[in-house]
XYZ file of C-alpha atoms in Angstrom:
535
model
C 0.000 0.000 0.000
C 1.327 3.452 -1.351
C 2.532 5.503 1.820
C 0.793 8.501 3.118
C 2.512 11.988 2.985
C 1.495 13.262 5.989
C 1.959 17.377 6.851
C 0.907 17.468 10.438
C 2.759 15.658 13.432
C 0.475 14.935 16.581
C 0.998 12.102 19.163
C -1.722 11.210 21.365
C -1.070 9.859 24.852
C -2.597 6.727 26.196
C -0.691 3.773 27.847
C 2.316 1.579 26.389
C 2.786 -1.889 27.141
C 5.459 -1.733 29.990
C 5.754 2.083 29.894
C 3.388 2.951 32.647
C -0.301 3.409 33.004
C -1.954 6.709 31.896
C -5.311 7.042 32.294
C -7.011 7.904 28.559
C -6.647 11.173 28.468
C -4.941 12.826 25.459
C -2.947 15.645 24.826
C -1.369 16.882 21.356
C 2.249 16.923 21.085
C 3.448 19.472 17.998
C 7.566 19.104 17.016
C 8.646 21.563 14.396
C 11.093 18.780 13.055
C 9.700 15.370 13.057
C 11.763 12.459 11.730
C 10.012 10.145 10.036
C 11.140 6.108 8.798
C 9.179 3.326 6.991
C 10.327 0.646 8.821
C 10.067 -1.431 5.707
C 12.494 0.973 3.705
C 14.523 2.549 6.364
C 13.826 6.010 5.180
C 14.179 9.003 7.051
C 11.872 11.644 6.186
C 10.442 15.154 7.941
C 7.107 16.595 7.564
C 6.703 20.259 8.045
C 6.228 22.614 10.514
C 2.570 22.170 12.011
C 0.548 25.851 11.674
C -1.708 27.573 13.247
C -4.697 26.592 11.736
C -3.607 22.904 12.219
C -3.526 23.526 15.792
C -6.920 24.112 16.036
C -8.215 21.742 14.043
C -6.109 19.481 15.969
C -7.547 20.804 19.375
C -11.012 20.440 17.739
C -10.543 16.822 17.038
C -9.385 16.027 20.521
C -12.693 17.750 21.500
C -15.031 15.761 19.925
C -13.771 12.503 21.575
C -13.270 13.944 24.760
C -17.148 14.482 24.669
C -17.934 10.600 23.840
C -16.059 10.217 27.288
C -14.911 6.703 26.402
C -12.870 5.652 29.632
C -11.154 2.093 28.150
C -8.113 3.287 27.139
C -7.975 0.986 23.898
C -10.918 2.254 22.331
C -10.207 6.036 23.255
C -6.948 5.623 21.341
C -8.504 4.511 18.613
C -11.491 7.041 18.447
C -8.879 9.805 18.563
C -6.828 7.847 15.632
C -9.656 8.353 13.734
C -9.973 11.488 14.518
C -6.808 13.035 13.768
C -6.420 11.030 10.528
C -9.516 12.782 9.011
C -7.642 15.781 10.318
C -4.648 14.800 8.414
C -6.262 13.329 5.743
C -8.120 16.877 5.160
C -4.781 18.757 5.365
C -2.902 16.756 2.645
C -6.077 16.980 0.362
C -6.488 20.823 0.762
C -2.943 21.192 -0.301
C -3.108 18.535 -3.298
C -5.892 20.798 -4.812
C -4.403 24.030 -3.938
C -1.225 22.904 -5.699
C -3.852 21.742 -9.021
C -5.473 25.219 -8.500
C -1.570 26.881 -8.704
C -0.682 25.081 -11.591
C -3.983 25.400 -13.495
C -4.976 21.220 -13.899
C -8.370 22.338 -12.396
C -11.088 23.877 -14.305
C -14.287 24.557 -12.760
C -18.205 24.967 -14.119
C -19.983 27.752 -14.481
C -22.858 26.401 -12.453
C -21.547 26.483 -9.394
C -19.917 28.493 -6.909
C -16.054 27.792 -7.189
C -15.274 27.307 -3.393
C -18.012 24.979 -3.239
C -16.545 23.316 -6.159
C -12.936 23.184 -4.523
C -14.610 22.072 -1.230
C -16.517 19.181 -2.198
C -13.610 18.180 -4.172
C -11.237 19.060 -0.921
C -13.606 16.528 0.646
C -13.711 13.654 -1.978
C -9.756 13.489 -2.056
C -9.769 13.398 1.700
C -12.025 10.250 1.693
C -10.163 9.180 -0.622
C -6.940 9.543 1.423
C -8.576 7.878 4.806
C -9.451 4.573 2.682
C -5.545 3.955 2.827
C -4.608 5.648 6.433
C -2.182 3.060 7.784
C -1.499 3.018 11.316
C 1.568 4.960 12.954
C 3.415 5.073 16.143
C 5.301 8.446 17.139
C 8.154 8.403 19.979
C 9.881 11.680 20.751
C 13.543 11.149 21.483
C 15.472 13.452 23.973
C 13.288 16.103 23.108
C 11.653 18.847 25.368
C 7.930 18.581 23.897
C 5.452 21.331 24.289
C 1.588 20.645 24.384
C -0.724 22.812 21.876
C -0.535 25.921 24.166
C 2.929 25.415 24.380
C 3.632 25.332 27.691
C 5.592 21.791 28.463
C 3.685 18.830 28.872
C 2.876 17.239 32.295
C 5.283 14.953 33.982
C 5.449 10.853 32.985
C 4.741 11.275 28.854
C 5.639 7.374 28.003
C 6.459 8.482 24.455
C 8.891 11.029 25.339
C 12.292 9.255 26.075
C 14.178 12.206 27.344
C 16.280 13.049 30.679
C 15.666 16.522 30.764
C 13.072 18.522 33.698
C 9.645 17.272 33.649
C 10.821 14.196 31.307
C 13.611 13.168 33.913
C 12.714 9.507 35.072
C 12.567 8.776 39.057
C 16.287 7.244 39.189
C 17.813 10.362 37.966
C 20.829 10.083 35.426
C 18.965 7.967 33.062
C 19.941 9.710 29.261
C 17.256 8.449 26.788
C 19.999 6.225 25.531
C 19.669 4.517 28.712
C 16.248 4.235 28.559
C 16.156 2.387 24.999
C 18.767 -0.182 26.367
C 16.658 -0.428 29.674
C 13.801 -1.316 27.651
C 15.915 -3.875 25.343
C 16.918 -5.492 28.858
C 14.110 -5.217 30.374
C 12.436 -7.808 27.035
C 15.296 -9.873 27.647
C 14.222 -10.926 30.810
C 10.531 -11.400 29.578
C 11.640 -13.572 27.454
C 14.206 -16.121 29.030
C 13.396 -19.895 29.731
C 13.880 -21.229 33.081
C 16.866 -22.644 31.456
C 19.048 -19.073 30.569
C 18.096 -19.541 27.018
C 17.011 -15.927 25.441
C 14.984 -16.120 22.159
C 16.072 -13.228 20.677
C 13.394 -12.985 17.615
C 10.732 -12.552 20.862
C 12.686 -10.129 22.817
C 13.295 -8.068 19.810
C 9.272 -7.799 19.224
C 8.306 -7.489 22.615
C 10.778 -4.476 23.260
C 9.007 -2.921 19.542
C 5.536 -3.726 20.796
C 6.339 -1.880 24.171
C 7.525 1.274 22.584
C 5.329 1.460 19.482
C 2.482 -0.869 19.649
C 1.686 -3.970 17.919
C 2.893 -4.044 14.115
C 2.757 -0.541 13.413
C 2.565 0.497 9.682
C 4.961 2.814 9.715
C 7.372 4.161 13.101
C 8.053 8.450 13.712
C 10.989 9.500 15.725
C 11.381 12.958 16.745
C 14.535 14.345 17.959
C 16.007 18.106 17.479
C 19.379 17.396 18.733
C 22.363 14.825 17.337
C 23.880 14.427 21.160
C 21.616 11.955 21.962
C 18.722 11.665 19.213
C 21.199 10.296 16.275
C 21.998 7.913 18.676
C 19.006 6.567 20.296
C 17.428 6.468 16.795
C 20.628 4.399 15.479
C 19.269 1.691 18.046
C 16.052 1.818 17.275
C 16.509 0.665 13.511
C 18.601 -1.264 13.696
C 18.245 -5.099 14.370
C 21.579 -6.318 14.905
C 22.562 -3.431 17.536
C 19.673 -4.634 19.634
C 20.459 -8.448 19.068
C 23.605 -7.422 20.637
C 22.583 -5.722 23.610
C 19.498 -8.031 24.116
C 22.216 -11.347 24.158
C 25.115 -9.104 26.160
C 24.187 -7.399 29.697
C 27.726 -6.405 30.165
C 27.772 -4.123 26.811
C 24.121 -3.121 28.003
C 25.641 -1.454 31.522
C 29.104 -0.256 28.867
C 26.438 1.578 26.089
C 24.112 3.100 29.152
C 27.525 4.587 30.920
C 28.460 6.148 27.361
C 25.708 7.690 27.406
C 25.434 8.934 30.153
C 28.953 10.517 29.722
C 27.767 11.980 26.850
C 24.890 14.243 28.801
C 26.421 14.173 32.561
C 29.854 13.844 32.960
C 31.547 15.604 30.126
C 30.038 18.738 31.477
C 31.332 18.712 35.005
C 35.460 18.203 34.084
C 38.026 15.325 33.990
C 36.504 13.656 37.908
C 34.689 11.361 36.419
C 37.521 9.949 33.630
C 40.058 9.831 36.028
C 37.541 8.300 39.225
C 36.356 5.611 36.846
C 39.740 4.418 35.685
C 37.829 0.381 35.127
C 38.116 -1.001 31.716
C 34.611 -0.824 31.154
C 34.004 2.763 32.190
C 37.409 3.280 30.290
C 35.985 1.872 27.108
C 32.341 3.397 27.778
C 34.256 7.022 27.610
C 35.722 6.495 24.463
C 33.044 5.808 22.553
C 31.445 8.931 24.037
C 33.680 10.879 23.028
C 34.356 8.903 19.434
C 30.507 9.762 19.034
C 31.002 13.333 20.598
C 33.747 14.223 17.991
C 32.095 12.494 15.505
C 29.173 15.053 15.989
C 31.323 17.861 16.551
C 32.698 17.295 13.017
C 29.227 17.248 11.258
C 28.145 20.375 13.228
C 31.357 22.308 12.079
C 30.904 21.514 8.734
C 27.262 22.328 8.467
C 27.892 25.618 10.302
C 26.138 25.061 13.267
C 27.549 27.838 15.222
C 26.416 27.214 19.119
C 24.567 23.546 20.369
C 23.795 20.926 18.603
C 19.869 21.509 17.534
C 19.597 20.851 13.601
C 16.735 23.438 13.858
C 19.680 26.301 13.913
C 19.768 25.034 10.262
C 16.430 26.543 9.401
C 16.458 24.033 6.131
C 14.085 20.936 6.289
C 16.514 19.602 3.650
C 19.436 20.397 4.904
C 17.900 19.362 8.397
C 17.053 15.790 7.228
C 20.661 15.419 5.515
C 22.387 16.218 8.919
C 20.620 14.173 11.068
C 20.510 11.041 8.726
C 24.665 11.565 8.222
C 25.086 11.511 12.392
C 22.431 8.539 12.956
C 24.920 6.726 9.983
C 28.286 7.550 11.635
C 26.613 6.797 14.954
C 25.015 3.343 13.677
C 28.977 2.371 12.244
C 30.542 3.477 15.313
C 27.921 1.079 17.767
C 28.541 -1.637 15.427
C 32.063 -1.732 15.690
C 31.939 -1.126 19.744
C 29.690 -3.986 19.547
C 31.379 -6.082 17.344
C 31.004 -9.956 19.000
C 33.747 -11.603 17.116
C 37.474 -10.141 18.502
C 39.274 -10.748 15.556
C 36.883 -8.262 13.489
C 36.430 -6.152 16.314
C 39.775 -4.662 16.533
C 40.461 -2.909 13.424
C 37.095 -1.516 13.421
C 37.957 -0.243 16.742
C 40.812 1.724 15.568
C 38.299 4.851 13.917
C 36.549 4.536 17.450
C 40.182 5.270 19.251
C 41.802 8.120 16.640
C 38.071 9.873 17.161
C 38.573 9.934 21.129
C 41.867 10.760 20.170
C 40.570 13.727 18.409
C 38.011 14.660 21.047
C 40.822 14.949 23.627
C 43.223 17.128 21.776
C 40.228 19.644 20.620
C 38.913 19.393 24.409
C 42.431 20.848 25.589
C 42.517 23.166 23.199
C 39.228 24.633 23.987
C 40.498 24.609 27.960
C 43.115 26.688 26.618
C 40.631 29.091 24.972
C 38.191 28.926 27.875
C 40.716 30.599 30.550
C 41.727 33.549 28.145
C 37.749 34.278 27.757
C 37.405 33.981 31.310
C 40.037 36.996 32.188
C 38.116 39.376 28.901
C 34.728 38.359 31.056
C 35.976 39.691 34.397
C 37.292 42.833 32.462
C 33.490 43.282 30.751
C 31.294 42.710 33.492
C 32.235 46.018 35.622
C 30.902 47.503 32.815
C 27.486 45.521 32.781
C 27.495 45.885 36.413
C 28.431 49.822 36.697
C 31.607 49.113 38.691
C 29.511 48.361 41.483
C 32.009 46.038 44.117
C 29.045 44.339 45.837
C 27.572 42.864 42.277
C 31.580 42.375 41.139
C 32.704 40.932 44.199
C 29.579 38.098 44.204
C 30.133 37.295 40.813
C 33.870 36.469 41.219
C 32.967 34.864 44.174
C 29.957 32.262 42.513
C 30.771 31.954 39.233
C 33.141 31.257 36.466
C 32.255 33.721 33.720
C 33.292 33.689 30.087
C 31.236 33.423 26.423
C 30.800 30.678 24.387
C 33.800 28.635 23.690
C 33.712 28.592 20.209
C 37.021 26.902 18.799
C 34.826 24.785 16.142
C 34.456 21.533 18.454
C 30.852 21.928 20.292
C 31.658 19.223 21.985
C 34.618 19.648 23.574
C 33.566 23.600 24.180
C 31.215 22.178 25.873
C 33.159 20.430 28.019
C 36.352 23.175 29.070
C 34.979 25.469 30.759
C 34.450 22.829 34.167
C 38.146 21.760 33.376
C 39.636 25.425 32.808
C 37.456 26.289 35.573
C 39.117 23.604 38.070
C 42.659 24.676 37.357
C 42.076 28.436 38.172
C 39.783 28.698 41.952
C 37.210 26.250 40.996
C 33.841 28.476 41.259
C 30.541 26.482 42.052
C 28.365 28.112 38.652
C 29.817 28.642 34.983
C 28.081 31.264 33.509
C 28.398 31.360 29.839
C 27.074 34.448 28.224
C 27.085 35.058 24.971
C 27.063 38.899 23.448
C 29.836 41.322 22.463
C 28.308 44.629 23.995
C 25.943 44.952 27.018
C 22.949 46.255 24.993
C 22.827 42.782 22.870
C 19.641 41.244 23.682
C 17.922 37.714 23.262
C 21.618 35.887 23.193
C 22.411 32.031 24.641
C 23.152 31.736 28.338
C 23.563 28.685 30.555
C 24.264 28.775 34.260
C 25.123 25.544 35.243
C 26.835 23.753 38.733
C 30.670 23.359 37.901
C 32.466 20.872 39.943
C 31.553 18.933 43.420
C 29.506 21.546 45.654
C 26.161 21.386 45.675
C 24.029 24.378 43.867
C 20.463 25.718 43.221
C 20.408 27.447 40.366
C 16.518 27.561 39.930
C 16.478 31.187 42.169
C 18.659 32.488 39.143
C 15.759 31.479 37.181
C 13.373 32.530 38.734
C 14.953 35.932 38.841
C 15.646 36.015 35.183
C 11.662 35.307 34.327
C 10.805 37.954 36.523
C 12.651 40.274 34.760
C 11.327 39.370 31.789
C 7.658 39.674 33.203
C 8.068 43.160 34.479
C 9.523 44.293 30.897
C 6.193 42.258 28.952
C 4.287 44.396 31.556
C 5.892 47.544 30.703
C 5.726 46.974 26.765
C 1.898 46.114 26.834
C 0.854 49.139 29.232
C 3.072 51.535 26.812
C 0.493 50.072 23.899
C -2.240 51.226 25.634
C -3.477 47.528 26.267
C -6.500 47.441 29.093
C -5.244 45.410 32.401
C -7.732 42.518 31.510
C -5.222 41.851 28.050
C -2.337 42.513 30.363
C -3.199 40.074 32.839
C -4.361 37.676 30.068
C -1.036 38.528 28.745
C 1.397 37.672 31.522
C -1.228 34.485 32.225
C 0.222 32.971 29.403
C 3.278 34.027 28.868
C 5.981 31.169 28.200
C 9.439 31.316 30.816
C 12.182 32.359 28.598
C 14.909 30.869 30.808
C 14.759 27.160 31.686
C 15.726 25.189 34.803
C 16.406 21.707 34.590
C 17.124 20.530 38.395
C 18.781 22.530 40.357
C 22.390 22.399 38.368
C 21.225 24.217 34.911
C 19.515 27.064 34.019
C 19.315 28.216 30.352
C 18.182 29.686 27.329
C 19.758 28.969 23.692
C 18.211 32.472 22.896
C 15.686 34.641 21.662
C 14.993 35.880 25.097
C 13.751 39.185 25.628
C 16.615 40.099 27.857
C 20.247 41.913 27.458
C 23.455 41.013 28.139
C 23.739 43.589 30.714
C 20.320 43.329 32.467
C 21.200 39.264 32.781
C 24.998 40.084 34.403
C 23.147 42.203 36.892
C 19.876 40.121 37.731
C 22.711 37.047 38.445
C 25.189 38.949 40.608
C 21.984 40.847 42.305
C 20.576 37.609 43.284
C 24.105 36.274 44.359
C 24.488 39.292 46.508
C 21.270 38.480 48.077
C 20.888 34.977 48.098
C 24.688 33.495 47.352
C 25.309 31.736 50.580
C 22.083 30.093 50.399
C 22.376 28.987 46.647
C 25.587 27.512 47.102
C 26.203 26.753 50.836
C-alpha cells in the first residue's frame, strides 16, 4: 500500500505496554522537526512545521472525543486515531488541490460556486486519502515537547524518552539512551526460559511492541538534537545493535555509561575519567567521546555555530541530511563497539580510538581558549554591572564567567569550561554568556553547577523570568493595552529561561533580555541569596 505523505505531526497519549499506566486522556504533542522512517524501507523523512490553523483543528478533534467520554483506554486511542487522521487526511487533500489550483490542472463549471466546487472536491480526495490511512506510532527522542498551548507537557509522557526537567525519570541520570537499552533489557528478561536460554526474535518484538504498539505500519521519531537523538534512533533501527545488547548485559551497563557521559559527565570536568579508571568505564568514555567528535565534526561543517539543535539550520533539507549523516556515523561506530567476534572487532575499533583521540586534543585546546575568555569576562562585566564592588565581588565569588567557547568543536567547548574552571579557583556556577556589547539582547546563556559543591540554580531562574515579566508588563501598558489583556497577557506568557534541576539554568536564545540586564539580575541575586544557593 502506497505511503501517506502526511503534513501534520500529533501524538496522542494513552498507555504503552510496559511504559506505565496513563489514564485515557490525550494531549497533542506538535515538534517543528519530526523524523520520520518506513520501517520497511529505512527512510528518514520530515514533515513540516505544524501551523496555526492545524492547531486548532487538531484541538477540535481532541474535542469531539473527549465528549464521547470513552474511559477504556484501547478504544479512546482509537477514536482519537480516527480522529486526527480525518484531520490529516483533510490537510494533505487541501494542499493537493491548492497545488492543481496553482498550476492550473483544475477547471471549474460555471454552475456552481467555485469554493463549493474546490470544497466538495477538498472533501472527496480526503475520503479518498482515509481509505488507505495506515497506522503509525510516534516516539519523541530526547526532546523537550510542548503541548498545543505550548507550555511543556505534564510529567510521565511514556512516548517522550528524554532526561531533561519534567521528562527526567525517578532514578535520575537515566539519558534516553539509557532508557532504549533499559527497555531492550528489560524484554530480555521477559523472554528467558527457566533454562538461561534468550529467544532473541521474541525479545526483539516485545521491546518494539512496548515502545510502538503492535505491528505498526509505519514508526516516527522525533529528535532536534544529534547528542543523543542520532543515537538513540541508530538503536532503534537497527536489528543487529539490539540483538547485541538483548544477548550481552555487560555491553548493556558499557552503552548506558556512554551515554550517560555523553549528557552528565563531560560537562562537570576530567573527575569522572580519572575516578572511573575500570576497563569498562574506560571503554564506555571512548566511545562517548568517538561519538562526541564524531558530531562535533558534522556540526562544524554544516555551520552550526552554538549547540547541537539541527533546527539552527532553518532548512528541512538540509535538516534531514544532517541528522541522517550523524544517525549513519553513529550506527557504524555502535557496530564496531559492539562487534562480538574479537578478531573483526579490533580494526574496526581503531576509527573509534583516533576519534577519542581527536576529542581529547580539541577538548584541551578549547580549555586553553576557555581561561583567556574567562580573564576578557571579568574585564566586561564592571561595565554591565556599573563598577559596582558588591555585584563584582559576588560574581567572582559564585561563578566562572566567560562566552561561548567557540574553537569549532561543540563538543569539547562544551566540556572546558568545568576543566579550565578547576585549574584556576574552581567556582561552584559557569556562567556562559554570549554577546559582544551589554545592549545585545535575546543571546544564549547557561548557568550551570561546575564541579563537586552542591548548587540551586533555579532562584537564578526565577529571577531572570521575573525580569522578563516586568519588561512584557511595561511593553503592553506603553500600547495602551487594558489590564484585563495585560493580565491575560502575563497568564500565558511562556518562561524564557529554563531550569532543569537545580544544576542548569538556560536559554539557547531569543529571550527578551540583554546582556547587561542578565549580568546584573545574576550577581543581584548572588548578593542576596549566594550563601544560600551555594552553601
Amino acid at each position: 500500500m502506497e505511503k501517506i505523505r502526511l503534513f501534520v505531526l500529533v501524538v496522542v497519549l494513552f498507555s504503552w505496554v510496559g511504559l506505565g499506566d496513563v489514564s485515557p486522556k490525550c494531549e497533542i504533542l506538535l515538534k517543528k522537526i519530526p523524523v520520520r522512517f518506513s520501517q520497511d524501507q529505512r527512510k528518514v523523512e520530515f514533515t513540516v512545521e505544524t501551523p496555526t490553523a492545524i492547531q486548532k483543528a487538531l484541538q477540535d478533534a481532541v474535542a469531539r472525543v473527549q465528549k464521547k467520554n470513552i474511559n477504556d483506554p484501547q478504544q479512546y486511542r482509537e477514536a482519537l486515531q480516527k480522529e486526527i487522521a480525518r484531520v490529516r487526511a483533510e490537510q494533505e487533500a487541501k494542499q493537493s488541490v491548492d497545488e492543481d489550483i496553482k498550476n492550473k490542472k483544475l477547471k471549474f463549471s460555471d454552475q456552481e460556486d467555485s469554493q463549493k466546487q474546490i470544497d466538495k472536491l477538498v472533501l472527496k480526495r480526503t475520503f479518498d486519502i482515509l481509505k488507505n490511512f495506515q497506522r503509525k506510532s510516534v516516539l519523541f527522542v530526547d526532546t523537550p515537547v510542548l503541548g498545543i498551548d505550548g507550555k511543556p507537557l505534564n510529567r510521565v509522557i511514556p512516548l517522550v524518552v528524554d532526561h531533561h526537567g519534567a521528562y527526567a525519570p525517578q532514578n535520575g541520570l537515566n539519558n534516553s539512551g539509557a532508557q532504549i537499552i533499559e527497555r531492550l533489557v528489560q524484554a530480555r528478561e521477559r523472554n528467558k526460559n527457566p533454562d538461561g536460554y534468550i529467544n532473541i526474535n521474541k525479545a526483539q518484538k516485545d521491546f518494539s511492541q512496548t515502545l510502538f504498539g503492535s505491528d505498526p505500519s509505519e514508526v516516527i521519531l522525533s529528535s532536534d538534537n544529534l547528542a543523543d537523538g542520532a543515537e538513540v534512533i541508530a538503536l532503534l533501527r537497527n536489528p543487529e545493535l539490539q540483538k547485541r545488547i538483548i544477548n550481552d548485559p555487560d555491553l548493556a551497563k558499557t552503552l548506558t555509561e556512554a551515554g550517560r557521559f555523553t549528557d552528565f559527565f563531560v560537562f562537570s570536568g576530567e573527575g569522572y575519567e580519572k575516578t572511573n579508571d575500570g576497563d569498562r568505564s574506560q571503554e564506555a568514555i571512548q566511545l562517548s567521546k568517538a561519538i562526541m567528535q564524531s558530531h562535533s565534526e558534522l556540526l562544524k561543517e554544516y555551520g552550526i555555530p552554538f549547540g547541537d539543535r539541527i533546527v539552527a539550520l532553518n532548512d528541512p533539507k538540509k535538516e534531514k541530511e544532517l541528522l541522517e549523516k550523524a544517525i549513519k556515523r553513529s550506527e557504524e561506530l555502535l557496530l564496531a563497539f559492539t562487534e562480538p567476534k574479537a578478531a573483526q572487532r579490533e580494526p574496526a575499533m581503531e576509527r573509534v580510538r583516533k576519534l577519542a583521540a581527536d576529542f581529547n586534543s580539541a577538548r584541551e585546546a578549547s580549555v586553553v581558549e576557555a581561561g583567556k575568555m574567562h580573564q576578557k569576562f571579568l574585564v566586561e562585566i564592571k561595565g554591565d554591572l556599573d563598577n559596582k564592588p558588591s555585584l563584582i565581588e559576588a560574581l567572582n565569588q559564585f561563578t566562572y564567567g566567560h562566552k561561548p567557547v567557540a574553537t569549532g568543536n561543540q563538543f569539547a567547548d562544551w566540556g572546558a569550561s568545568p576543566i579550565a574552571n578547576a585549574r584556576d579557583k574552581s567556582k561552584p556556577i559557569k556562567f556562559e554568556l554570549a554577546g559582544d556589547n551589554p545592549n545585545d539582547k535575546g543571546k544564549p546563556v547557561i548557568l550551570a553547577k561546575s564541579g563537586s559543591r552542591t548548587v540551586n540554580l533555579q532562584p537564578l531562574a526565577d529571577a531572570l523570568n521575573s525580569l522578563v515579566r516586568v519588561k512584557k508588563e511595561t511593553e503592553l501598558k506603553s500600547q495602551g493595552k487594558s489590564d484585563q489583556e495585560i493580565s491575560s497577557s502575563l497568564a500565558n506568557l511562556t518562561p524564557q529561561f529554563t531550569a532543569r534541576g537545580t544544576d542548569l539554568v538556560f536559554s539557547f536564545g531569543g529571550h527578551s533580555l540583554t546582556r547587561r540586564e542578565i549580568t546584573q539580575v545574576v550577581a543581584e541575586t548572588l548578593r542576596a541569596k549566594g550563601t544560600t544557593l551555594v552553601p
